[in-house]
Coordinates of C-alpha atoms in Angstrom, one line a residue:
X153 CA -203.9 69.1 19.2
X154 CA -200.3 69.9 20.4
X155 CA -201.1 73.6 20.5
X156 CA -204.3 73.1 22.5
X157 CA -202.5 70.9 25.1
X158 CA -199.6 73.3 25.4
X159 CA -201.8 76.3 25.7
X160 CA -203.7 74.6 28.6
X161 CA -200.4 73.7 30.3
X162 CA -199.1 77.2 29.9
X163 CA -202.3 78.7 31.2
X164 CA -202.3 76.4 34.2
X165 CA -198.7 77.4 35.1
X166 CA -199.3 81.1 34.5
X167 CA -202.7 81.2 36.4
X168 CA -201.0 81.3 39.8
X169 CA -198.0 83.7 40.1
X170 CA -196.2 81.4 42.5
X171 CA -196.4 78.5 40.0
X172 CA -194.9 80.6 37.2
X173 CA -192.2 82.0 39.5
X174 CA -191.3 78.5 40.8
X175 CA -191.3 77.2 37.2
X176 CA -188.9 80.0 36.1
X177 CA -186.6 79.5 39.1
X178 CA -186.3 75.8 38.5
X179 CA -186.0 76.2 34.7
X180 CA -183.1 78.6 35.1
X181 CA -181.3 77.2 38.2
X182 CA -181.4 73.4 37.8
X183 CA -179.1 73.3 34.8
X184 CA -176.8 75.8 36.5
X185 CA -176.8 73.6 39.6
X186 CA -175.7 70.6 37.5
X187 CA -173.0 72.5 35.8
X188 CA -171.7 73.8 39.1
X189 CA -171.7 70.3 40.5
X190 CA -169.8 69.1 37.5
X191 CA -167.1 71.8 38.1
X192 CA -166.8 70.5 41.7
X193 CA -166.6 66.9 40.4
X194 CA -163.7 67.8 38.1
X195 CA -161.8 69.6 40.8
X196 CA -162.4 66.7 43.2
X197 CA -161.3 64.3 40.4
X198 CA -158.1 66.2 39.8
X199 CA -157.1 65.9 43.5
X200 CA -158.6 62.5 44.4
X201 CA -158.9 60.2 41.4
X202 CA -156.3 58.6 39.3
X203 CA -155.6 60.0 35.8
X204 CA -157.8 57.5 33.9
X205 CA -160.8 58.3 36.1
X206 CA -160.2 62.0 35.9
X207 CA -159.8 61.8 32.1
X208 CA -163.1 59.9 31.8
X209 CA -165.0 62.4 33.9
X210 CA -163.8 65.2 31.5
X211 CA -163.6 63.3 28.2
X212 CA -166.9 61.4 28.1
X213 CA -169.1 64.5 28.8
X214 CA -167.1 66.5 26.3
X215 CA -167.5 63.8 23.7
X216 CA -171.3 63.7 24.3
X217 CA -171.6 67.5 24.2
X218 CA -169.6 67.9 21.0
X219 CA -171.2 65.0 19.2
X220 CA -174.7 66.1 20.0
X221 CA -173.9 69.7 18.9
X222 CA -172.8 68.5 15.5
X223 CA -175.7 66.1 15.2
X224 CA -178.3 68.8 16.0
X225 CA -176.9 71.0 13.3
X226 CA -177.1 68.2 10.7
X227 CA -180.6 67.1 11.7
X228 CA -181.9 70.7 12.3
X229 CA -185.3 69.8 13.7
X230 CA -187.7 72.7 14.2
X231 CA -188.7 73.6 17.7
X232 CA -192.4 73.5 18.9
X233 CA -192.8 77.2 18.8
X234 CA -191.7 77.2 15.2
X235 CA -194.0 74.5 14.1
X236 CA -197.2 75.3 16.1
X237 CA -196.9 79.1 16.5
X238 CA -197.2 78.8 20.3
X239 CA -196.0 81.3 22.8
X240 CA -193.5 79.4 25.0
X241 CA -193.2 80.2 28.7
X242 CA -189.6 81.0 28.1
X243 CA -188.8 83.3 25.2
X244 CA -186.5 81.8 22.7
X245 CA -185.4 83.1 19.3
X246 CA -183.3 80.1 18.4
X247 CA -184.4 78.4 15.2
X248 CA -184.0 74.6 14.7
X249 CA -181.6 72.3 16.4
X250 CA -184.2 71.0 18.7
X251 CA -183.4 67.2 18.5
X252 CA -181.9 66.0 20.8
X253 CA -182.1 68.5 23.7
X254 CA -178.5 69.6 24.5
X255 CA -179.6 70.5 28.0
X256 CA -180.8 67.0 28.5
X257 CA -177.7 65.5 27.0
X258 CA -175.6 67.6 29.3
X259 CA -177.4 67.0 32.5
X260 CA -177.7 63.2 31.9
X261 CA -174.1 62.7 30.9
X262 CA -173.0 64.6 34.0
X263 CA -175.3 62.4 36.0
X264 CA -173.6 59.4 34.4
X265 CA -170.2 60.9 35.5
X266 CA -171.7 61.2 38.9
X267 CA -172.6 57.5 39.0
X268 CA -169.1 56.8 37.9
X269 CA -167.9 58.6 41.0
X270 CA -170.6 57.7 43.5
X271 CA -174.1 56.1 43.3
X272 CA -175.5 58.7 45.6
X273 CA -174.2 61.6 43.5
X274 CA -175.3 60.0 40.3
X275 CA -178.8 59.3 41.7
X276 CA -179.2 62.9 42.9
X277 CA -178.0 64.3 39.5
X278 CA -180.3 61.9 37.6
X279 CA -183.3 63.1 39.7
X280 CA -182.4 66.7 38.7
X281 CA -182.1 65.5 35.1
X282 CA -185.6 64.2 35.2
X283 CA -186.8 67.6 36.4
X284 CA -185.0 69.3 33.6
X285 CA -186.5 66.8 31.2
X286 CA -190.0 67.8 32.4
X287 CA -189.4 71.5 32.4
X288 CA -188.0 71.9 28.8
X289 CA -191.2 70.7 27.0
X290 CA -193.3 72.5 29.6
X291 CA -191.5 75.7 28.6
X292 CA -192.4 75.1 25.0
X293 CA -188.8 74.9 23.8
X294 CA -188.6 71.2 23.1
X295 CA -190.7 68.2 22.3
X296 CA -190.8 65.2 24.6
X297 CA -188.9 63.2 21.8
X298 CA -186.1 65.8 22.1
X299 CA -185.8 65.0 25.8
X300 CA -186.0 61.3 25.4
X301 CA -183.5 61.4 22.5
X302 CA -181.0 63.3 24.7
X303 CA -181.6 61.0 27.7
X304 CA -181.0 57.8 25.8
X305 CA -178.1 59.3 23.8
X306 CA -176.3 60.2 27.1
X307 CA -177.3 57.0 28.8
X308 CA -175.6 55.0 26.0
X309 CA -172.6 57.2 25.7
X310 CA -172.2 57.1 29.5
X311 CA -172.5 53.4 29.8
X312 CA -169.9 52.9 27.0
X313 CA -167.6 55.7 28.1
X314 CA -167.6 55.0 31.8
X315 CA -168.1 51.2 32.0
X316 CA -167.2 49.4 28.7
X317 CA -164.3 51.1 27.1

């Protein structure tokens, strides 16, 4: 069932060259946009925020990224293209470490840092995070559960790291 649904989605995206091109542009550039924005946030924080705020903007995302990297290695869930022998839209040779999506963890925790700095910035970054969360399963490199796991992990870490501790 998964394979059939994925093959239909992949076929729909690839049917029109502009769809596939747009898909690939978004797939590759949105995470880079978030990472570039994060670099600007850090630079801004160094010059305009107090030490504690700047520390949080760096430490909370670093904690989330390192924790999820270790957790993924321990869990070592297979990716959709390993389980269902599908041809993903984006070629990947990586085996395992699918849950949770580290891309999703990264973009959402950066969005949470954005909320910590500015509601508008956080809202824009969260919108980009949602798009990244749609593109990863559509590419065939993650399950929806990987995306949701990454989203909620970062949401929890962000709330605790930015607003509770």
